[in-house]
XYZ file of C-alpha atoms in Angstrom:
466
model
C 106.166 117.888 124.608
C 105.192 115.538 121.781
C 107.798 112.975 122.804
C 106.655 113.160 126.439
C 103.065 112.508 125.426
C 104.071 109.586 123.187
C 106.190 108.087 125.976
C 103.294 108.375 128.407
C 100.995 106.660 125.903
C 103.518 103.878 125.274
C 103.860 103.227 129.013
C 100.107 102.733 129.270
C 99.984 100.151 126.472
C 100.576 96.819 128.149
C 100.090 94.782 124.955
C 101.764 97.047 122.379
C 102.772 94.977 119.320
C 103.269 97.538 116.535
C 104.683 101.062 116.685
C 105.161 103.484 113.777
C 106.815 106.908 113.989
C 106.372 108.710 110.659
C 106.653 112.314 111.828
C 109.235 114.835 110.608
C 110.415 115.486 114.141
C 113.101 113.444 115.869
C 112.147 110.657 118.240
C 113.928 111.366 121.526
C 115.723 108.876 123.825
C 112.822 108.658 126.281
C 110.555 107.154 123.596
C 113.261 104.697 122.476
C 113.730 103.615 126.093
C 110.004 103.144 126.560
C 109.800 100.968 123.454
C 112.774 98.884 124.588
C 110.873 97.983 127.758
C 107.920 96.571 125.838
C 108.160 92.777 125.834
C 105.238 92.526 123.391
C 106.599 94.890 120.718
C 107.316 92.908 117.545
C 107.101 95.483 114.707
C 108.735 98.919 114.574
C 108.848 101.562 111.843
C 110.707 104.858 112.347
C 111.188 107.772 109.967
C 114.352 109.814 110.520
C 113.954 113.578 109.934
C 115.957 115.159 107.115
C 116.896 118.408 108.870
C 120.585 119.235 109.195
C 120.264 120.684 112.680
C 122.898 119.590 115.246
C 121.174 117.190 117.617
C 122.215 114.519 120.046
C 122.466 111.071 118.521
C 120.689 108.357 120.465
C 122.267 104.941 120.860
C 119.105 102.917 120.317
C 118.803 100.019 122.791
C 117.837 96.480 121.732
C 114.195 95.403 121.771
C 113.987 91.851 123.036
C 111.115 90.449 120.968
C 111.344 92.684 117.907
C 110.755 90.750 114.673
C 110.337 93.530 112.083
C 112.355 96.751 111.781
C 111.762 99.416 109.113
C 113.893 102.583 109.142
C 113.260 105.272 106.510
C 114.982 108.430 105.264
C 118.441 107.696 106.675
C 120.893 110.530 105.958
C 124.351 110.515 107.626
C 124.459 114.342 107.541
C 121.162 114.724 109.415
C 122.331 113.256 112.731
C 120.450 109.951 112.565
C 120.202 107.777 115.647
C 122.646 104.901 116.027
C 120.844 101.602 115.415
C 123.889 99.308 115.640
C 123.054 98.071 119.155
C 119.415 97.617 118.147
C 120.473 95.387 115.256
C 122.917 93.393 117.356
C 120.743 92.919 120.424
C 117.386 92.193 118.793
C 118.048 88.472 118.366
C 114.562 87.632 117.092
C 114.683 90.069 114.182
C 113.390 88.457 110.969
C 112.472 91.431 108.751
C 114.902 94.287 108.058
C 114.003 97.222 105.778
C 116.418 100.136 105.443
C 115.606 103.173 103.319
C 118.260 105.824 102.770
C 117.550 109.326 101.578
C 117.935 109.587 97.776
C 120.096 112.680 98.318
C 123.363 110.726 98.564
C 122.824 108.911 95.281
C 121.712 112.060 93.475
C 124.719 113.989 94.786
C 127.069 111.001 94.349
C 128.066 111.435 97.965
C 129.650 108.299 99.508
C 128.781 109.262 103.081
C 127.014 105.994 103.982
C 129.284 103.787 106.078
C 127.890 100.287 106.427
C 130.031 99.619 109.479
C 128.147 102.329 111.352
C 125.078 100.062 111.196
C 126.554 96.578 111.133
C 130.033 97.018 112.631
C 129.061 95.699 116.068
C 127.571 92.599 114.474
C 130.786 91.967 112.544
C 132.884 92.443 115.689
C 130.668 90.049 117.661
C 130.983 87.459 114.879
C 127.206 87.153 114.897
C 124.949 86.338 111.968
C 121.437 87.728 111.920
C 118.573 85.295 111.350
C 116.857 87.470 108.764
C 114.138 86.010 106.544
C 113.220 89.169 104.640
C 115.651 91.932 103.615
C 114.905 95.145 101.726
C 117.255 98.053 100.889
C 116.255 101.270 99.145
C 118.705 103.930 97.831
C 121.795 102.148 99.121
C 124.780 104.151 97.849
C 127.935 103.033 99.635
C 131.304 101.412 99.171
C 131.462 97.642 99.362
C 132.916 96.826 102.785
C 132.293 93.053 102.687
C 129.746 93.409 105.460
C 126.709 91.462 104.330
C 128.576 88.185 103.864
C 129.625 88.407 107.537
C 126.323 89.326 109.173
C 123.650 87.454 107.189
C 122.914 83.739 107.267
C 121.946 83.095 103.622
C 120.345 79.741 104.405
C 117.488 81.514 106.194
C 116.686 84.274 103.684
C 113.287 83.919 101.996
C 112.928 87.274 100.194
C 115.313 89.985 99.036
C 114.443 93.449 97.678
C 116.859 96.011 96.236
C 115.464 99.297 94.891
C 117.670 102.052 93.436
C 120.640 100.188 94.825
C 123.677 98.679 93.135
C 123.877 99.352 89.415
C 121.811 98.704 86.339
C 122.243 98.802 82.581
C 119.895 101.763 82.285
C 121.624 103.939 84.919
C 122.398 107.471 83.819
C 126.049 108.484 84.082
C 125.363 110.977 86.861
C 123.802 108.373 89.196
C 125.699 105.239 88.153
C 126.877 103.092 91.031
C 130.485 103.998 91.624
C 131.997 100.974 93.411
C 132.708 98.262 90.849
C 133.619 95.757 93.590
C 129.892 95.222 94.213
C 129.718 93.621 90.770
C 132.549 91.211 91.517
C 130.967 89.991 94.751
C 129.623 86.512 94.170
C 126.036 85.676 95.139
C 125.416 83.915 98.428
C 123.857 80.476 98.390
C 120.280 80.920 99.553
C 118.469 77.572 99.306
C 115.244 78.935 100.853
C 115.010 82.115 98.788
C 111.499 82.387 97.353
C 111.186 86.006 96.238
C 113.426 88.486 94.397
C 112.345 92.068 93.729
C 114.169 95.038 92.236
C 114.176 97.810 89.668
C 117.609 97.283 88.081
C 118.627 94.906 85.319
C 122.154 94.067 84.248
C 124.235 91.139 83.131
C 125.541 90.741 86.695
C 122.022 90.637 88.146
C 120.967 88.148 85.494
C 123.879 85.824 86.247
C 123.159 86.116 89.967
C 119.575 85.089 89.397
C 120.862 81.958 87.675
C 122.660 80.979 90.889
C 119.398 80.645 92.803
C 116.940 77.811 92.468
C 113.161 77.462 92.461
C 112.009 81.026 93.035
C 108.282 81.436 93.535
C 108.074 85.191 92.882
C 110.177 87.493 90.730
C 109.303 91.166 90.292
C 111.030 93.760 88.112
C 109.553 97.069 89.210
C 108.437 99.320 86.373
C 108.088 102.418 88.530
C 104.952 103.511 86.723
C 102.332 105.293 88.815
C 98.779 104.533 87.669
C 96.874 107.527 86.398
C 93.541 107.597 88.173
C 92.239 110.414 85.942
C 91.748 108.374 82.781
C 88.104 108.266 81.649
C 86.232 105.050 82.224
C 86.229 103.195 78.891
C 82.915 101.603 79.778
C 81.041 104.908 80.000
C 79.426 106.372 76.888
C 79.711 110.062 76.155
C 76.140 110.542 77.351
C 76.987 108.976 80.709
C 75.269 105.650 80.081
C 77.253 102.575 80.961
C 78.418 100.569 77.999
C 79.492 96.994 77.576
C 81.752 95.360 80.126
C 83.190 93.058 77.512
C 85.997 95.378 76.512
C 89.119 93.293 76.748
C 87.814 90.133 75.164
C 85.994 92.114 72.536
C 89.427 93.452 71.736
C 90.635 89.911 71.277
C 88.127 89.399 68.544
C 88.765 92.703 66.800
C 92.551 92.930 67.073
C 94.440 92.339 63.833
C 97.196 89.764 63.688
C 99.753 92.375 62.669
C 100.141 96.102 62.527
C 99.502 98.213 59.478
C 103.138 98.572 58.490
C 103.862 94.955 57.883
C 103.105 93.092 61.070
C 105.115 92.219 64.100
C 107.783 90.417 62.147
C 109.060 93.579 60.493
C 109.411 95.305 63.842
C 111.028 92.350 65.514
C 113.546 91.749 62.776
C 115.294 95.024 63.487
C 115.953 94.404 67.136
C 115.879 90.724 67.920
C 118.610 88.183 67.986
C 118.796 85.368 65.501
C 118.961 82.878 68.346
C 116.105 80.409 67.968
C 115.259 80.200 71.662
C 113.627 83.604 71.893
C 112.526 86.466 69.692
C 111.927 88.983 72.471
C 111.988 92.531 71.159
C 112.181 96.033 72.533
C 110.981 97.744 69.362
C 108.150 97.361 66.924
C 106.935 99.228 63.917
C 104.612 102.151 64.425
C 100.976 102.292 63.517
C 98.225 104.834 63.947
C 95.701 104.354 66.762
C 92.280 103.184 65.759
C 89.252 102.179 67.703
C 89.888 98.505 67.112
C 93.654 98.386 67.507
C 96.196 99.259 70.133
C 99.436 100.524 68.612
C 102.789 99.106 69.628
C 105.152 101.020 71.876
C 107.757 103.484 70.730
C 111.317 102.202 70.279
C 113.936 102.513 72.988
C 117.408 103.906 72.425
C 119.009 100.944 74.205
C 116.877 98.342 72.485
C 119.689 95.968 71.550
C 121.075 95.799 75.095
C 117.654 95.438 76.694
C 116.607 92.848 74.150
C 119.645 90.695 74.856
C 119.145 91.064 78.604
C 115.520 90.072 78.195
C 116.520 86.876 76.442
C 119.096 86.088 79.136
C 116.683 86.722 81.975
C 113.990 84.577 80.407
C 116.434 81.741 79.772
C 117.419 81.745 83.456
C 113.771 81.841 84.474
C 112.951 78.871 82.263
C 116.006 76.872 83.264
C 116.136 77.384 87.027
C 112.715 78.598 88.195
C 110.159 77.488 85.617
C 108.150 74.863 87.486
C 108.267 76.658 90.855
C 107.451 80.178 89.638
C 104.033 81.484 90.712
C 104.273 85.266 90.236
C 106.267 87.019 87.503
C 106.554 90.706 86.630
C 108.834 91.604 83.708
C 110.040 94.908 82.312
C 107.525 96.555 79.963
C 110.357 97.161 77.460
C 110.747 93.396 77.023
C 107.910 92.879 74.575
C 107.269 89.214 74.017
C 106.344 87.643 70.724
C 103.970 84.703 70.272
C 106.986 82.353 70.376
C 108.102 83.884 73.696
C 104.634 83.467 75.159
C 104.531 79.849 74.018
C 107.842 79.150 75.763
C 106.646 80.975 78.863
C 103.539 78.847 79.353
C 105.405 75.683 78.443
C 108.222 76.269 80.949
C 106.211 78.012 83.683
C 102.944 76.043 83.855
C 102.183 77.005 87.462
C 102.034 80.767 86.974
C 99.260 82.417 88.978
C 100.089 86.063 88.222
C 102.050 87.501 85.308
C 102.808 90.998 84.040
C 104.539 91.487 80.686
C 104.793 93.587 77.549
C 103.710 92.427 74.109
C 105.631 92.908 70.886
C 102.348 93.761 69.170
C 99.048 94.250 71.006
C 97.497 91.117 69.552
C 95.368 89.667 72.297
C 94.483 86.619 70.250
C 97.858 85.272 71.378
C 96.751 85.500 74.984
C 93.425 83.966 74.162
C 95.174 80.898 72.787
C 97.764 80.603 75.554
C 95.839 81.456 78.734
C 94.083 78.042 78.792
C 97.521 76.441 79.204
C 97.975 78.294 82.518
C 95.260 76.592 84.580
C 96.186 78.425 87.790
C 96.296 81.940 86.292
C 94.608 84.470 88.568
C 95.792 87.825 87.197
C 97.513 89.099 84.050
C 98.837 92.571 83.166
C 99.766 93.938 79.752
C 102.405 96.574 80.481
C 103.425 99.729 78.653
C 106.550 101.868 78.849
C 106.900 104.612 81.457
C 107.020 107.304 78.769
C 104.314 105.817 76.563
C 100.632 105.810 77.514
C 99.437 104.633 74.092
C 97.875 101.454 75.433
C 96.060 103.219 78.261
C 94.870 106.028 75.994
C 93.637 103.595 73.362
C 91.639 101.591 75.879
C 90.179 104.839 77.237
C 89.036 105.911 73.762
C 87.409 102.638 72.755
C 83.663 102.748 72.381
C 81.216 100.420 74.119
C 80.495 98.288 71.050
C 80.866 94.883 72.647
C 78.021 92.855 74.068
C 78.425 91.804 77.667
C 76.316 88.729 77.113
C 78.422 87.543 74.168
C 81.656 88.145 76.067
C 80.383 86.366 79.170
C 79.289 83.440 77.043
C 82.687 83.381 75.319
C 84.537 83.349 78.627
C 82.322 80.627 79.984
C 83.055 78.412 76.993
C 86.803 78.977 77.281
C 86.715 77.933 80.926
C 88.966 80.532 82.548
C 87.919 79.303 85.976
C 90.652 80.966 88.039
C 91.281 84.162 86.030
C 90.012 87.144 88.046
C 91.951 90.267 86.981
C 93.167 91.685 83.668
C 95.273 94.825 83.367
C 95.621 96.834 80.138
C 98.086 99.648 80.731
C 96.666 101.583 83.673
C 93.217 100.066 83.295
C 91.994 97.159 85.403
C 89.179 94.752 84.583
C 87.560 92.223 86.882
C 86.140 88.883 85.746
C 83.304 87.684 87.930
C 82.726 83.991 88.708
C 80.806 81.827 86.263
C 77.056 81.787 86.340
C 74.538 79.539 84.569
C 71.921 81.233 82.400
C 69.195 80.018 80.054
C 69.251 81.521 76.589
C 66.586 80.462 74.045
C 65.986 77.265 75.958
C 69.694 76.343 76.145
C 71.672 76.384 79.398
C 74.922 78.344 79.077
C 77.825 79.274 81.352
C 78.684 82.957 81.341
C 81.060 85.396 83.026
C 81.037 89.170 83.286
C 83.974 91.493 82.637
C 83.726 94.935 84.182
C 86.014 97.895 84.754
C 87.502 98.180 88.240
C 89.461 100.890 90.097
C 93.188 100.431 90.617
C 92.593 100.156 94.357
C 90.727 96.910 93.727
C 94.034 95.159 92.948
C 96.065 96.679 95.787
C 96.530 93.201 97.279
C 97.354 91.449 93.994
C 101.126 91.111 93.934
C 101.852 92.020 90.299
C 100.310 95.405 91.125
C 101.195 95.851 94.808
C 104.848 94.873 94.306
C 105.198 97.202 91.320
C 106.092 100.218 93.468
C 109.344 101.999 94.248
C 108.788 101.303 97.932
C 109.913 98.694 100.432
């Protein structure tokens, strides 16, 4: 009955452009046929049900003017519909997003056959004109399919989440087919965006084969905690100062209590002079005026080396073109790393990174050298909420007027958003005020909900979703 009603509604929509089926029930052939008849339909999203009940498999027909296709929850054992003809016949398709059920990867079950989706395209010797590609939970043998069906000269963005292999993969979910690693990267002269949640030497080398990326996102997978108390609210419910983050800059020490950042970095950084990126730092106790460093990682040496390699490739091949950059929170940058970052990537508009030691004076000195900076995030590890907790516990002891005056003097004209762990702060535009007969330029810094930055890429792209 539901499918009949949906088909009747589709038939009545003469200008249907977007259709989304996100129900747990199967979409029947009559709805597919109705959609195929829509000359105006350009965007389609369909969720496949995950019930292992024997059902007829629909051979989905092509949709003439379809430009965007998003299929979710694909499971070969749940009788999914056959989309091979849809992929072959939809000649105007530009965006392809395929999400497989995580069950196959968790069970290490190689039941995904890429030829069942792309075999007809290979047989027809046809290359899809895709601009944007995203795969999630791809767990399959390498069948040399993608090189045959994709025109790499057209690709503008590529996203891989929980697909292929990474250095931090656990043994029970490690990618099993080593031939994926030996596959060389395709030349993609128009590629502007890379996004993923895995890091490895292979991925790093592949990134060095591309040129002039504008956006690069390494997904942290952290879900913001909306239950943290507002750090700008006093215990009696009265709003406190909005000058939290730049008050921190003034009060933060230059090193931690156990000997400073150098002692922590010396245990886990390479002696190479180009970078001192670290994944560990010495511990210190939280105080109201300091934010302790993160806890060490077991794989610090490997991650540290990878961090250096990734940054070198970023500087060498993408520095001047890069606009948006999101790094792993485990790669905690020192003052030398930050100096190299702003020197090699002067056009950054958004950046998310971890700090070796939470010394915001470094940022205060370096931010003016990024004249286009719009948003910055200080990240913390998935299993460590020290930064977020410390910001939550800070008291409202900073004067909003002094902070606004300080910001106005520093001239952060484009900076709008600052993230500290899970907390978000908004900087309002400059305003001119008269103080004791003198005209001054001031800005206001106030706490903001996470939803306020849902359209800012270093937040919106930091999700395990496609």
